Coordinates of C-alpha atoms in Angstrom, one line a residue:
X497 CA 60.5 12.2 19.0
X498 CA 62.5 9.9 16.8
X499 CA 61.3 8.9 13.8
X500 CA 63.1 5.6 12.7
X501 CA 61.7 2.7 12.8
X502 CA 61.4 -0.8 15.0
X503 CA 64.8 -2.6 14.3
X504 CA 62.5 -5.8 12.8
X505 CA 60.4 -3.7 10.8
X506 CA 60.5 -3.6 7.1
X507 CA 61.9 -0.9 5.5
X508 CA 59.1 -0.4 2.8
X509 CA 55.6 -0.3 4.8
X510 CA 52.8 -0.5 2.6
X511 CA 50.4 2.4 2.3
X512 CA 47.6 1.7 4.1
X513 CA 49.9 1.7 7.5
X514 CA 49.7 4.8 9.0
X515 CA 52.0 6.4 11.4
X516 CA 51.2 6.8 15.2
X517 CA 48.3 10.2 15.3
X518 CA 47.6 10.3 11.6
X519 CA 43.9 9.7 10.4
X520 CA 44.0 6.2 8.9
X521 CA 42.5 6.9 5.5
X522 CA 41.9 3.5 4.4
X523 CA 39.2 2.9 7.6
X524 CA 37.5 6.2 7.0
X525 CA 37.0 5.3 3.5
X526 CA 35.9 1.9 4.9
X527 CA 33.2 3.5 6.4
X528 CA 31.8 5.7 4.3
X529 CA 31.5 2.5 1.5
X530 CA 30.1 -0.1 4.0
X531 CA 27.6 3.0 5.5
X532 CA 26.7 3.8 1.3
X533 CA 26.3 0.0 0.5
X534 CA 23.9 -0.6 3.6
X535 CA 21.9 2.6 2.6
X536 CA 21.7 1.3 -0.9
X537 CA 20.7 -2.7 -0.1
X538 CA 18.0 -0.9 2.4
X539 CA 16.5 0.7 -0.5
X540 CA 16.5 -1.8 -2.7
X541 CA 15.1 -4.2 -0.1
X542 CA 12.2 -1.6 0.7
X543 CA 11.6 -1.0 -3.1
X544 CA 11.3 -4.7 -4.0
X545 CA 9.6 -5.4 -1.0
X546 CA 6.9 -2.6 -1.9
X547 CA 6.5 -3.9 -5.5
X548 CA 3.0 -5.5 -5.3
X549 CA 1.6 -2.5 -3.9
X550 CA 3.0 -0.3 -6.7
X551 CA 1.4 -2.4 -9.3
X552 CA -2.0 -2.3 -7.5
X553 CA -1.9 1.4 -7.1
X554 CA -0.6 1.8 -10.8
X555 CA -3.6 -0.2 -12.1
X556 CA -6.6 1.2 -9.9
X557 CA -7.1 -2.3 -8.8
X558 CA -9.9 -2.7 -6.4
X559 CA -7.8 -4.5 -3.9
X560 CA -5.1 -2.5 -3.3
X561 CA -6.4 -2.2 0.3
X562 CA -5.5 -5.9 1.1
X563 CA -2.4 -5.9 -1.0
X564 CA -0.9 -2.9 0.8
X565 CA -1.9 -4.8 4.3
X566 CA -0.4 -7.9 3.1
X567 CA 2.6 -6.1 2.3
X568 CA 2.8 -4.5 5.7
X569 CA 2.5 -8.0 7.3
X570 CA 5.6 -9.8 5.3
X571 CA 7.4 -6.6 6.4
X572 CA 6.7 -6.9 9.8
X573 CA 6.3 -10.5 10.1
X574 CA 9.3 -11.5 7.8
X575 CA 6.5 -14.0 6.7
X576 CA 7.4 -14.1 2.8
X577 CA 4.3 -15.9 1.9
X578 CA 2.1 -12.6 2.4
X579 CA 4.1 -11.1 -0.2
X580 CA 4.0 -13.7 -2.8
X581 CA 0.3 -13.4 -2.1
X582 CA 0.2 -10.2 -2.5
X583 CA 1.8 -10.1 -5.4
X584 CA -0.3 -12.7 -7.0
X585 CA -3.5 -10.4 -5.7
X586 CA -1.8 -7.4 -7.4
X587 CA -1.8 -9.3 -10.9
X588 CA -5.0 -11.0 -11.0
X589 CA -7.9 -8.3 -11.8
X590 CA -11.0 -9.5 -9.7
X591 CA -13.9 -8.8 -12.0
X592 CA -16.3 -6.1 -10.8
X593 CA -20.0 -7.4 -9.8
X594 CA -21.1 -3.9 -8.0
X595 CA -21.5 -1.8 -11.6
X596 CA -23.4 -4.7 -13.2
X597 CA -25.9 -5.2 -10.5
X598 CA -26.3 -1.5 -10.2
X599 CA -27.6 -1.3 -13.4
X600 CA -29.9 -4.1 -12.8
X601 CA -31.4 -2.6 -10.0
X602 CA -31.8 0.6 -11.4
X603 CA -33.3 -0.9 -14.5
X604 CA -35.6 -2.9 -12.5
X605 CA -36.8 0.2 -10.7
X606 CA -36.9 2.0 -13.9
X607 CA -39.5 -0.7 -15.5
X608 CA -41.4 -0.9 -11.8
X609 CA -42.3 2.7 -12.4
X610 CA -40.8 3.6 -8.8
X611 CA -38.4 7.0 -8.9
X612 CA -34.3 5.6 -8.5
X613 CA -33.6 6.2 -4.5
X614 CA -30.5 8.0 -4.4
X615 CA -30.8 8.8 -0.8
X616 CA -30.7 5.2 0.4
X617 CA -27.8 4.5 -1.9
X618 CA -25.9 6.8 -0.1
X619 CA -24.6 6.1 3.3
X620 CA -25.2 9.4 5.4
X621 CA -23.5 8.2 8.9
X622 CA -25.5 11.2 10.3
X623 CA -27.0 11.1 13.5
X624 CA -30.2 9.7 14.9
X625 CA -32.5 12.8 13.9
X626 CA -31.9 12.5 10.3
X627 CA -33.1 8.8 10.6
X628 CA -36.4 10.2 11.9
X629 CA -36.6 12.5 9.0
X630 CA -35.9 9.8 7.0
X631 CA -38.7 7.8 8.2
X632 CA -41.1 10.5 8.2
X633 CA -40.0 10.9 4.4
X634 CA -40.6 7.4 3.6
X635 CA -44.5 7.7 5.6
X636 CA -45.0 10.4 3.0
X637 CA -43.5 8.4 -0.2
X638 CA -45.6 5.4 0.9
X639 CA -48.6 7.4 1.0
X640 CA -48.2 9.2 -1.8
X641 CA -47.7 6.1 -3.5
X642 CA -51.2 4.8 -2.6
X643 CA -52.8 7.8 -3.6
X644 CA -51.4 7.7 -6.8
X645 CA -52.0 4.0 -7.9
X646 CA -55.4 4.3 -9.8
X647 CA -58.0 1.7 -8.5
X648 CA -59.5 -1.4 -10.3
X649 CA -62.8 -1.2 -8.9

């Protein structure tokens, strides 16, 4: 094979010009920077785009529920205003009503004399037979009750 060159080519080529079955170096290193840089915006996309759910987990807000859902909808729906909302919903701390009236309701049982039900507190999701037993429970409580409440007359 003869190695000289075309009669209208330069004499200095410049390095990036590879000869005829070499590995172009310049295109493999091409690659590997574009494949690194697409990798590295996809991760930062994903990280910023997951940003009002990490603040609601971080602070135990009680609405991390909707701001994760919110979060998957701008991701899926390229929608940008469920982000922004859920990044607003991820700062604001809604104010918690349950604890407060809790403790009214317990401290109105407390000063109506009647024991604090636990048991209907609870949801049991249990079948149909506990229900029986729960009524049957309540038949006893109610009549217990009535036996218990002295008389006037």
């Amino acid at each position: 094979m003869n190695n000289s060159h075309h009669p209208s080519a330069p004499h200095h080529l410049p390095g990036f010009i590879t000869a005829p079955g070499d590995t172009d170096i310049l295109m493999v290193v091409v690659g590997i920077v574009l494949i690194a840089a697409v990798l590295m915006v996809g991760n930062l996309y994903l990280r910023l785009h997951s940003l009002p759910e990490r603040m609601a987990h971080k602070s135990q807000k009680l609405q991390f529920e909707i701001v994760a859902v919110l979060g998957l909808l701008a991701l899926f729906t390229h929608i940008h205003l469920f982000w922004i909302a859920a990044l607003l919903l991820a700062m604001i701390d809604l104010p918690d009503f349950g604890t407060p009236l809790r403790r009214i309701a317990g401290s109105v049982e407390k000063i109506a004399g009647a024991p604090p039900d636990d048991q209907a507190a609870k949801p049991t999701g249990e079948g149909t037979a506990h229900a029986v037993t729960a009524e049957a429970r309540d038949t006893t409580k109610a009549s217990a009750a009535k036996s218990e409440v002295p008389s006037h007359a």
